[in-house]
Coordinates of C-alpha atoms in Angstrom, one line a residue:
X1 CA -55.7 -55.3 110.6
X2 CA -52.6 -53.1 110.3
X3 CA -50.6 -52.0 113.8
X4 CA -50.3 -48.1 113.4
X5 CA -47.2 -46.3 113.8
X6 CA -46.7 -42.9 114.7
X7 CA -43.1 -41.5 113.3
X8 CA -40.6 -39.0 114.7
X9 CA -38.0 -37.7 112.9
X10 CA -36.2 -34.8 111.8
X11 CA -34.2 -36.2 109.1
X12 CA -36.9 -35.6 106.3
X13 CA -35.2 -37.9 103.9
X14 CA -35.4 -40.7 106.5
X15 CA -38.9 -39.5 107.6
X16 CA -40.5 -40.4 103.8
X17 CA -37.7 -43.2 103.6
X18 CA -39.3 -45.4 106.9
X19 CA -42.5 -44.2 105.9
X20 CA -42.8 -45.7 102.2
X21 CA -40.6 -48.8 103.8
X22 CA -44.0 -49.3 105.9
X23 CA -46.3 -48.6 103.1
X24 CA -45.3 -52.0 101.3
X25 CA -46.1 -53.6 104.7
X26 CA -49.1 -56.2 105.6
X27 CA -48.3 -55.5 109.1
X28 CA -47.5 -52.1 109.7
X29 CA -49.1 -48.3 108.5
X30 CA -48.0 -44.9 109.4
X31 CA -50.8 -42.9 110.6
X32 CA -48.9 -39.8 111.7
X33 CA -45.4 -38.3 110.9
X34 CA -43.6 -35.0 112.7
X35 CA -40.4 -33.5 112.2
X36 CA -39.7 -32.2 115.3
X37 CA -41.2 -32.5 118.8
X38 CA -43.3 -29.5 119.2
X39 CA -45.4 -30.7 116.4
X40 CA -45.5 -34.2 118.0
X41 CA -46.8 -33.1 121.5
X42 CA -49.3 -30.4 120.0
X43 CA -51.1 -33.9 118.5
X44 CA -50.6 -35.6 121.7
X45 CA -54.2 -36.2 122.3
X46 CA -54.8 -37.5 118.6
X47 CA -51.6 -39.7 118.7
X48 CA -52.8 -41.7 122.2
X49 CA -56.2 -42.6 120.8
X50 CA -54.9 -44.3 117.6
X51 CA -51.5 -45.1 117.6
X52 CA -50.0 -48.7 118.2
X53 CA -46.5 -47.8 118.6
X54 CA -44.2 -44.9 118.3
X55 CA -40.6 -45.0 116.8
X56 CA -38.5 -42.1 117.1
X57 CA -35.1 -40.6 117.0
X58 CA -33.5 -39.2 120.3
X59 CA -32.0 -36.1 118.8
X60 CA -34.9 -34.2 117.2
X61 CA -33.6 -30.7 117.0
X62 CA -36.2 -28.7 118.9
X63 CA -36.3 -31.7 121.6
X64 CA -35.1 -35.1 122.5
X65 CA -36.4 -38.2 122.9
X66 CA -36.2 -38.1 127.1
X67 CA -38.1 -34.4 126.8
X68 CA -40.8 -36.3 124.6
X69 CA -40.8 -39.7 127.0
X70 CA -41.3 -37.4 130.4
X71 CA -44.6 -35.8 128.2
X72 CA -46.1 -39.2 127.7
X73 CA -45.6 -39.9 131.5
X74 CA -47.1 -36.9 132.2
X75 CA -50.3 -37.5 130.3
X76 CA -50.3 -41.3 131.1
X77 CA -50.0 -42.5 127.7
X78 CA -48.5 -45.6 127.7
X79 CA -47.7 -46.5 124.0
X80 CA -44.5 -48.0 123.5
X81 CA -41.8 -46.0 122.1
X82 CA -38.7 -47.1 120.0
X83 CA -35.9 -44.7 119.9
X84 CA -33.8 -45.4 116.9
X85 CA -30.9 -43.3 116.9
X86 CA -27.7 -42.6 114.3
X87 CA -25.9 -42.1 117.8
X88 CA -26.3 -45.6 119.4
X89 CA -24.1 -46.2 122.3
X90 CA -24.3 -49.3 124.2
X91 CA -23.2 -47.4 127.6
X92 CA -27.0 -45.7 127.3
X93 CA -29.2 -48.9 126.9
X94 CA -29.6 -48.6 130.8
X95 CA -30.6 -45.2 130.5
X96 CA -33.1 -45.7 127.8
X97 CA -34.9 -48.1 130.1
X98 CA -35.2 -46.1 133.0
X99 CA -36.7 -43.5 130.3
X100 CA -39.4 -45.9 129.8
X101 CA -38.6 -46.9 125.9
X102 CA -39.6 -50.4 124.8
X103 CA -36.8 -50.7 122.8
X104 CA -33.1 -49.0 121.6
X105 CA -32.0 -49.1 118.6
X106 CA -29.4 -48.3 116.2
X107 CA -30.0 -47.1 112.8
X108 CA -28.5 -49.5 110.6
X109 CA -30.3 -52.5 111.9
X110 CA -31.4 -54.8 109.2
X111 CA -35.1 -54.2 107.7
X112 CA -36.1 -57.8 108.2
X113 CA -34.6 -57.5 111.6
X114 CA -36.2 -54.3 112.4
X115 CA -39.4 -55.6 111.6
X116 CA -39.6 -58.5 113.9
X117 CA -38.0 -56.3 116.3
X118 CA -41.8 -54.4 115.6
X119 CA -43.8 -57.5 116.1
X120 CA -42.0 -58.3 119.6
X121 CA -42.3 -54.8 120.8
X122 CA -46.0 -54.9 120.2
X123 CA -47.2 -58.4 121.2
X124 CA -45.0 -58.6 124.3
X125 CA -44.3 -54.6 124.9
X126 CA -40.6 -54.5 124.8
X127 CA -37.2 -56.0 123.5
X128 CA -33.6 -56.8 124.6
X129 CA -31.2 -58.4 122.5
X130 CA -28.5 -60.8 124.2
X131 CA -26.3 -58.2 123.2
X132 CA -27.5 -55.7 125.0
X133 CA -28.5 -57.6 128.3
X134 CA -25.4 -57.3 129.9
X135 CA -25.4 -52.8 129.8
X136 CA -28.6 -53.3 131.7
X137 CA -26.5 -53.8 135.0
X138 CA -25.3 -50.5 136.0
X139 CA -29.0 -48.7 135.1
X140 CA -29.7 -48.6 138.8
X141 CA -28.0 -48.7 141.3
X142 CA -28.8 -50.2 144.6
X143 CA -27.6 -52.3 147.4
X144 CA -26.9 -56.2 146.4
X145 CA -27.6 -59.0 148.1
X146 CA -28.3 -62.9 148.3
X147 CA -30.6 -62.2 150.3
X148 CA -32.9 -59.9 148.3
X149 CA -35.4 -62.0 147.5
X150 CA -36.5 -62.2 151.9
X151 CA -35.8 -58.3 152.0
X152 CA -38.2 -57.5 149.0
X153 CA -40.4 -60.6 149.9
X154 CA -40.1 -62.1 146.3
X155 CA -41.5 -65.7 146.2
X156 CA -40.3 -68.7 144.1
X157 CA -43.4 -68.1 141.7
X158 CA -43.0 -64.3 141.6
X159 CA -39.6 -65.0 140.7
X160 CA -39.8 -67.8 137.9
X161 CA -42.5 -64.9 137.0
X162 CA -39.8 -62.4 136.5
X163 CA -37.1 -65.1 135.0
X164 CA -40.1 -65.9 132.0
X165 CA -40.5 -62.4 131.5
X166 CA -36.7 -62.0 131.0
X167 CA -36.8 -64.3 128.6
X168 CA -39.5 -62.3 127.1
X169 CA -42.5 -64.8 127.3
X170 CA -46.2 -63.0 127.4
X171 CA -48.5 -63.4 130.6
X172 CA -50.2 -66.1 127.9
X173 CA -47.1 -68.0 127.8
X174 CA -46.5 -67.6 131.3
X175 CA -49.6 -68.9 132.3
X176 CA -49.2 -71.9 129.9
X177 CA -45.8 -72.4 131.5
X178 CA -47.1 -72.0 134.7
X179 CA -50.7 -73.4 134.7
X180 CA -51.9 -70.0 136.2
X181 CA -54.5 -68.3 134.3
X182 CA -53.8 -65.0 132.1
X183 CA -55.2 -62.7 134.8
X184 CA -53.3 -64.5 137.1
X185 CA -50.2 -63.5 135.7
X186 CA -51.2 -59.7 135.2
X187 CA -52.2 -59.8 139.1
X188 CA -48.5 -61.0 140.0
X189 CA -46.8 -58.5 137.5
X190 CA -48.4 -55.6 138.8
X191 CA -48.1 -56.9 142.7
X192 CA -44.4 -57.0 141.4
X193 CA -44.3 -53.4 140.1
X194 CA -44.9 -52.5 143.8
X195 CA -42.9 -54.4 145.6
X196 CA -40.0 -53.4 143.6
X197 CA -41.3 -50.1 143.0
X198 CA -40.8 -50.6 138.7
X199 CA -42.5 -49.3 136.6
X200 CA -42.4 -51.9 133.5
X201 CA -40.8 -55.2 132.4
X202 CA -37.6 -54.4 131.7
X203 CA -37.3 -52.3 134.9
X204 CA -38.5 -55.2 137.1
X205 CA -36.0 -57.6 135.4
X206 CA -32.9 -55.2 135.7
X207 CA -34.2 -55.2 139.5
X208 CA -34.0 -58.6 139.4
X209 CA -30.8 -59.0 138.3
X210 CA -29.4 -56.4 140.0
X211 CA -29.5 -58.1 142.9
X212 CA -28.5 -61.1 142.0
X213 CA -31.9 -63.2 141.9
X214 CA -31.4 -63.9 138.3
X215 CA -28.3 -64.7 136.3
X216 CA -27.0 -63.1 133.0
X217 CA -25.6 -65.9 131.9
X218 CA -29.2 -67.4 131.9
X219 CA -30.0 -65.5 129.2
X220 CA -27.2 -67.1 126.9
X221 CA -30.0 -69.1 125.2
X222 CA -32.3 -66.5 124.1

């Protein structure tokens, strides 16, 4: 079975480009393609009952991809969303996250790499590079503290929790790491989402390190 991809594009050269590069895919279909936003949200409801995954570009001349990210909040549609963007700035990665998107891209990543860079986004719901870890930092800001993890009442298995999800493990592979079952994992993701009052995994792990209960340098393996 093929994921489904919804494109967003204005570029129409680089629309039927990406969408014949998928067409000679085992893995991947394109389902629906729009050349500007208003066309996109019109088939909202369409879109969020069969599409796997949305890629888009942030500029789309009649909108932009934070116009298009606040509609999918507002209709709690929760399909993750690549940006891919000619304009790539490394200073925004923290601002993309905060926006909700899975993942940031620039547009001359490799096609092989862009493709596994799919896979992850859909089996584990979002992707940082090494590179890009370190931007992450300034994306909120909030008091820091040793202490944090007694102030936000964060256990030692809530936070090897978040430390496996920084390193981009599934709840799966958490609970295999962990002997917890799958459900068991969910249940302390979501109790994590409120404490720290995130809304997904990348959110929760900037948290994290934001004050200071995980490393950077950590990460130097993944």
């Amino acid at each position: 079975m093929k994921y489904r991809i919804t494109l967003v594009e204005d570029d129409t050269l680089l629309l039927e480009l990406m969408t014949n590069f998928f067409g000679t895919s085992a893995d991947f279909e394109v389902i629906h393609t729009f050349a500007n936003g208003t066309s996109f949200q019109a088939d909202l409801a369409v879109i969020s009952r069969d599409t796997d995954l949305i890629i888009m570009d942030f500029q789309l001349g009649d909108s932009t991809a934070e116009e298009l990210m606040e509609q999918l909040k507002r209709e709690l549609i929760e399909i993750p969303v690549i940006v891919l963007t000619a304009h790539y700035n490394e200073a925004l990665i923290g601002y993309m996250v905060q926006m909700g998107v899975a993942c940031y891209l620039p547009k001359y990543v490799k096609l092989a790499e862009f493709h596994s860079i799919l896979k992850e986004v859909l089996t584990k719901g979002h992707y940082i590079s090494k590179e890009q870890f370190p931007y992450l930092q300034g994306a909120i800001q909030h008091n820091r503290g040793e202490q944090a993890s007694k102030q936000y009442d964060i256990s030692k298995r809530e936070l090897d929790i978040i430390y496996l999800l920084a390193k981009q493990c599934t709840a799966k592979e958490i609970g295999e790491k962990l002997f917890l079952a799958t459900k068991t994992v969910e249940n302390y993701k979501n109790t994590l989402f409120v404490k720290t009052e995130t809304k997904n995994i990348v959110g929760l792990v900037l948290w994290a390190v934001q004050r200071k209960l995980i490393a950077i340098d950590q990460f130097n393996s993944l």
